[in-house]
Coordinates of N, CA and C in Angstrom, one line a residue:
Q156 N 0.9 -1.2 -0.1 CA 0.0 0.1 0.1 C 0.7 1.2 0.0
V157 N 0.6 2.2 -0.9 CA 1.4 3.4 -0.8 C 1.1 4.3 0.4
P158 N 2.2 4.6 0.9 CA 1.8 5.2 2.3 C 1.1 6.7 2.2
L159 N 1.3 7.4 1.2 CA 0.6 8.7 1.0 C 0.1 8.6 -0.5
V160 N -1.0 9.4 -0.6 CA -1.6 9.4 -2.1 C -2.0 11.0 -2.3
E161 N -1.2 11.7 -3.2 CA -1.4 13.2 -3.5 C -2.4 13.2 -4.5
S162 N -3.3 14.3 -4.5 CA -4.2 14.6 -5.6 C -4.5 16.1 -5.7
G163 N -5.1 16.5 -6.6 CA -5.4 17.9 -7.0 C -4.7 18.8 -8.0
G164 N -3.5 18.1 -8.3 CA -2.7 18.9 -9.3 C -3.6 19.1 -10.6
D165 N -3.2 20.0 -11.1 CA -3.8 20.4 -12.4 C -3.1 21.5 -13.3
S166 N -3.5 21.9 -14.5 CA -3.0 23.1 -15.3 C -4.0 24.4 -15.0
V167 N -3.3 25.5 -14.5 CA -4.1 26.7 -14.4 C -3.1 27.8 -14.8
Q168 N -4.0 28.9 -15.0 CA -3.3 30.0 -15.5 C -2.7 30.8 -14.3
A169 N -1.8 31.7 -14.5 CA -1.1 32.5 -13.6 C -2.2 33.2 -12.8
G170 N -2.1 33.4 -11.5 CA -3.2 34.1 -10.6 C -4.1 33.0 -10.0
G171 N -4.2 31.8 -10.7 CA -5.1 30.9 -10.2 C -4.8 30.3 -8.9
S172 N -5.9 29.2 -8.7 CA -5.6 28.5 -7.3 C -6.0 27.0 -7.4
L173 N -5.0 26.2 -6.5 CA -5.4 24.8 -6.7 C -5.3 24.4 -5.0
R174 N -6.0 23.4 -5.0 CA -5.9 22.7 -3.5 C -5.6 21.4 -3.7
L175 N -4.2 21.0 -3.1 CA -3.8 19.7 -3.1 C -4.2 19.0 -1.8
S176 N -4.5 17.5 -1.9 CA -4.8 16.8 -0.8 C -3.9 15.6 -0.8
C177 N -3.8 15.0 0.4 CA -2.8 13.8 0.6 C -3.5 13.0 1.6
T178 N -4.0 11.9 1.1 CA -4.6 10.9 2.0 C -3.3 10.1 2.5
I179 N -3.6 9.8 3.8 CA -2.4 9.2 4.5 C -2.9 7.9 5.4
P180 N -3.0 6.7 4.6 CA -3.6 5.8 5.3 C -2.9 5.1 6.4
R181 N -1.6 5.2 6.4 CA -0.6 4.7 7.3 C -0.1 5.6 8.4
F182 N -0.6 6.8 8.4 CA -0.2 7.8 9.4 C -1.3 8.6 9.8
N183 N -0.9 9.2 10.9 CA -2.0 10.1 11.6 C -1.6 11.6 11.4
V184 N -2.3 12.2 10.6 CA -2.2 13.7 10.4 C -2.1 14.5 11.7
G185 N -3.0 13.9 12.6 CA -2.9 14.7 13.8 C -1.7 14.5 14.7
V186 N -0.9 13.7 14.4 CA 0.3 13.6 15.4 C 1.4 13.6 14.7
D187 N 1.6 13.1 13.3 CA 2.8 13.1 12.5 C 3.1 14.3 12.0
C188 N 4.6 14.5 11.8 CA 5.1 15.8 11.2 C 5.1 15.6 9.9
M189 N 4.3 16.4 9.2 CA 4.4 16.0 7.8 C 4.3 17.4 6.9
G190 N 4.6 17.3 5.7 CA 4.6 18.7 4.8 C 4.6 18.2 3.4
W191 N 5.0 19.3 2.6 CA 4.9 19.1 1.1 C 6.3 19.6 0.6
F192 N 6.7 19.0 -0.2 CA 7.9 19.5 -1.2 C 7.6 19.4 -2.5
R193 N 8.3 20.1 -3.6 CA 8.2 20.0 -5.0 C 9.4 19.9 -5.6
Q194 N 9.3 19.2 -6.6 CA 10.2 18.8 -7.7 C 10.1 19.8 -8.9
I195 N 10.9 20.7 -9.2 CA 10.8 21.5 -10.4 C 11.9 21.0 -11.4
P196 N 11.7 20.9 -12.7 CA 12.9 20.5 -13.7 C 14.0 21.2 -13.5
D197 N 15.2 20.5 -13.5 CA 16.4 21.4 -13.4 C 16.5 22.1 -12.1
K198 N 15.8 21.8 -11.2 CA 16.1 22.3 -9.9 C 16.2 21.4 -8.7
E199 N 16.9 21.8 -7.7 CA 16.8 20.6 -6.5 C 15.4 20.7 -6.0
R200 N 15.2 19.5 -5.4 CA 13.9 19.4 -4.6 C 13.7 20.6 -3.6
E201 N 12.6 21.1 -3.3 CA 12.4 22.3 -2.4 C 11.2 21.9 -1.5
G202 N 11.4 22.0 -0.1 CA 10.4 22.1 0.8 C 9.5 23.3 0.5
V203 N 8.3 22.9 0.6 CA 7.3 23.9 0.4 C 6.7 24.5 1.6
A204 N 6.1 23.5 2.4 CA 5.4 23.9 3.6 C 5.3 22.8 4.5
A205 N 5.2 22.8 5.9 CA 5.2 21.6 6.8 C 4.7 21.9 8.1
F206 N 4.3 21.1 8.7 CA 3.7 21.0 10.1 C 4.9 20.5 11.0
D207 N 5.3 21.2 12.2 CA 5.9 20.4 13.4 C 4.8 19.7 14.2
S208 N 5.4 19.0 15.2 CA 4.4 18.2 16.2 C 3.6 19.1 17.0
D209 N 4.0 20.4 17.2 CA 3.1 21.3 18.1 C 2.3 22.1 17.1
G210 N 2.1 21.8 15.9 CA 1.1 22.5 15.0 C 1.8 23.8 14.3
T211 N 3.0 24.0 14.7 CA 4.0 25.1 14.1 C 3.8 25.0 12.5
T212 N 3.6 26.0 11.8 CA 3.6 25.6 10.3 C 4.9 26.4 9.9
S213 N 5.6 26.0 8.7 CA 6.8 26.8 8.1 C 6.4 26.5 6.7
Y214 N 7.0 27.7 5.9 CA 6.9 27.9 4.4 C 8.1 28.4 3.9
T215 N 8.5 27.8 2.7 CA 9.5 28.6 1.9 C 9.2 29.8 1.6
D216 N 10.3 30.7 1.6 CA 10.0 32.2 1.4 C 9.0 32.5 0.3
S217 N 9.3 31.8 -0.8 CA 8.5 32.2 -2.1 C 7.0 32.0 -2.1
V218 N 6.6 31.0 -1.1 CA 5.2 30.8 -1.1 C 4.4 31.4 -0.1
K219 N 5.3 32.1 1.1 CA 4.7 32.8 2.2 C 3.6 33.7 1.7
G220 N 2.4 33.7 2.4 CA 1.3 34.5 1.9 C 0.3 34.0 0.8
R221 N 0.8 33.0 0.1 CA 0.1 32.6 -1.1 C -0.5 31.0 -0.9
F222 N 0.5 30.2 0.0 CA 0.2 28.9 0.3 C -0.2 28.8 1.8
V223 N -1.1 27.8 1.9 CA -1.8 27.5 3.2 C -1.7 26.1 3.5
I224 N -1.0 25.5 4.4 CA -0.9 24.0 4.8 C -1.9 24.0 6.0
S225 N -2.7 22.7 5.7 CA -3.9 22.6 7.1 C -3.9 21.1 6.8
K226 N -4.7 20.6 8.0 CA -5.2 19.2 8.2 C -6.6 19.1 8.3
D227 N -7.2 18.1 7.7 CA -8.6 17.5 7.9 C -8.4 16.5 8.7
R228 N -8.5 16.6 10.0 CA -8.1 15.4 11.1 C -9.2 14.4 11.0
A229 N -10.6 14.9 10.7 CA -11.5 13.9 10.5 C -11.4 12.9 9.6
K230 N -10.8 13.5 8.3 CA -10.5 12.5 7.3 C -9.1 12.1 7.0
N231 N -8.2 12.6 8.0 CA -6.9 12.3 7.9 C -6.3 12.6 6.8
V232 N -6.4 13.8 6.3 CA -6.0 14.4 5.0 C -5.1 15.7 5.4
L233 N -4.1 15.8 4.6 CA -3.2 16.9 4.5 C -3.5 17.7 3.2
I234 N -3.6 19.0 3.6 CA -4.0 19.8 2.4 C -3.0 20.9 2.1
L235 N -2.8 21.4 0.9 CA -2.0 22.4 0.6 C -2.9 23.3 -0.3
Q236 N -3.3 24.5 0.2 CA -4.2 25.5 -0.5 C -3.2 26.4 -1.2
M237 N -3.4 26.5 -2.7 CA -2.1 27.5 -3.3 C -3.0 28.4 -4.1
N238 N -2.6 29.7 -3.7 CA -3.4 30.8 -4.2 C -2.2 31.6 -5.1
S239 N -2.8 32.5 -6.0 CA -1.9 33.4 -6.8 C -0.8 32.6 -7.3
L240 N -1.1 31.5 -7.9 CA 0.0 30.6 -8.6 C 0.8 31.5 -9.6
Q241 N 2.1 30.9 -9.6 CA 2.8 31.5 -10.6 C 3.6 30.5 -11.6
P242 N 4.0 30.9 -12.7 CA 4.7 29.8 -13.5 C 5.9 29.0 -12.8
E243 N 6.6 29.8 -11.9 CA 7.6 29.2 -11.2 C 7.2 28.2 -10.4
D244 N 5.9 28.2 -9.9 CA 5.1 27.3 -9.1 C 5.2 25.8 -9.6
S245 N 5.2 25.9 -10.9 CA 4.9 24.6 -11.7 C 6.0 23.5 -11.2
G246 N 5.6 22.3 -11.2 CA 6.5 21.1 -10.8 C 5.4 20.0 -10.2
M247 N 6.2 18.9 -9.7 CA 5.7 17.8 -9.1 C 5.6 18.1 -7.5
Y248 N 4.6 18.0 -7.0 CA 4.2 18.3 -5.7 C 4.0 17.1 -5.0
Y249 N 4.7 16.6 -3.8 CA 4.8 15.5 -3.0 C 4.4 15.9 -1.6
C250 N 3.5 15.2 -1.0 CA 3.4 15.1 0.5 C 4.4 14.1 1.0
A251 N 4.8 14.5 2.1 CA 5.6 13.4 3.0 C 5.7 13.6 4.5
V252 N 6.3 12.6 5.0 CA 6.5 12.6 6.5 C 8.0 13.1 6.8
K253 N 8.0 13.8 7.8 CA 9.2 14.5 8.1 C 9.7 14.1 9.7
A254 N 10.9 14.0 10.0 CA 11.4 13.7 11.4 C 10.9 15.1 12.4
C255 N 10.3 14.5 13.4 CA 9.6 15.4 14.2 C 10.7 16.4 14.9
H256 N 12.0 15.7 15.1 CA 12.9 16.4 15.9 C 13.6 17.6 15.0
I257 N 13.2 17.5 13.7 CA 13.8 18.7 13.0 C 12.8 19.7 12.6
R258 N 12.7 20.8 13.2 CA 11.7 21.9 13.2 C 11.8 22.5 11.8
G259 N 10.6 23.0 11.3 CA 10.6 23.7 10.0 C 10.8 22.6 8.9
L260 N 11.3 23.2 7.6 CA 11.4 22.4 6.4 C 12.7 21.8 6.6
P261 N 12.5 20.4 6.5 CA 13.8 19.5 6.6 C 14.7 19.4 5.4
P262 N 15.9 19.0 5.7 CA 16.7 18.8 4.4 C 16.4 17.3 3.6
Q263 N 16.0 16.5 4.5 CA 15.4 15.2 3.9 C 14.1 14.8 4.4
W264 N 13.3 14.1 3.5 CA 11.9 13.8 3.9 C 11.9 12.2 3.9
G265 N 10.8 12.0 4.8 CA 10.5 10.3 4.8 C 9.8 9.9 3.7
A266 N 8.9 9.0 4.3 CA 7.9 8.4 3.3 C 7.0 9.4 2.4
T267 N 6.9 9.1 1.3 CA 6.1 9.9 0.4 C 5.4 9.3 -0.5
G268 N 4.6 10.0 -1.4 CA 3.7 9.6 -2.4 C 4.2 9.6 -3.8
Q269 N 3.2 9.3 -4.8 CA 3.7 9.6 -6.1 C 3.9 10.9 -6.7
G270 N 3.3 11.8 -5.9 CA 3.2 13.1 -6.6 C 2.0 13.6 -7.3
T271 N 1.8 14.8 -7.5 CA 0.7 15.2 -8.2 C 1.3 16.5 -9.0
Q272 N 1.0 16.5 -10.3 CA 1.5 17.5 -11.3 C 0.8 19.0 -11.1
V273 N 1.6 20.0 -11.0 CA 1.0 21.3 -10.9 C 1.7 22.1 -12.1
T274 N 0.9 22.6 -13.1 CA 1.3 23.3 -14.0 C 0.7 24.8 -14.2
V275 N 1.6 25.8 -14.1 CA 0.9 27.2 -14.2 C 1.4 28.0 -15.5
S276 N 0.5 28.4 -16.3 CA 0.9 29.0 -17.5 C 0.6 30.5 -17.4
Q277 N 1.4 31.3 -18.2 CA 1.1 32.8 -18.2 C -0.2 33.2 -18.7

């Protein structure tokens, strides 16, 4: 069984919004430290947003004020609301588990899914 399953990726125009969801059958979104990273072609993997165990959220600078990470505890789903999307946000987005003792966006991620593609055009 895939540990995490992302969905919600799509093609949108600049300025648009997308809502990514991550179902987590093998983890508990309420207690596990989790987040999103993205893989943009020809660039290194980049952490986008994450939760620490105390509920603190962290974002990479380029998405602050535009993206919001949240949890649906009842459905055990991790969500990434992305607003004011720009072409540079295009890439494959993954949700993943992170080590709880590492606060903020970690250099390495744990279990992840297959990813969901986000494409933003001008």
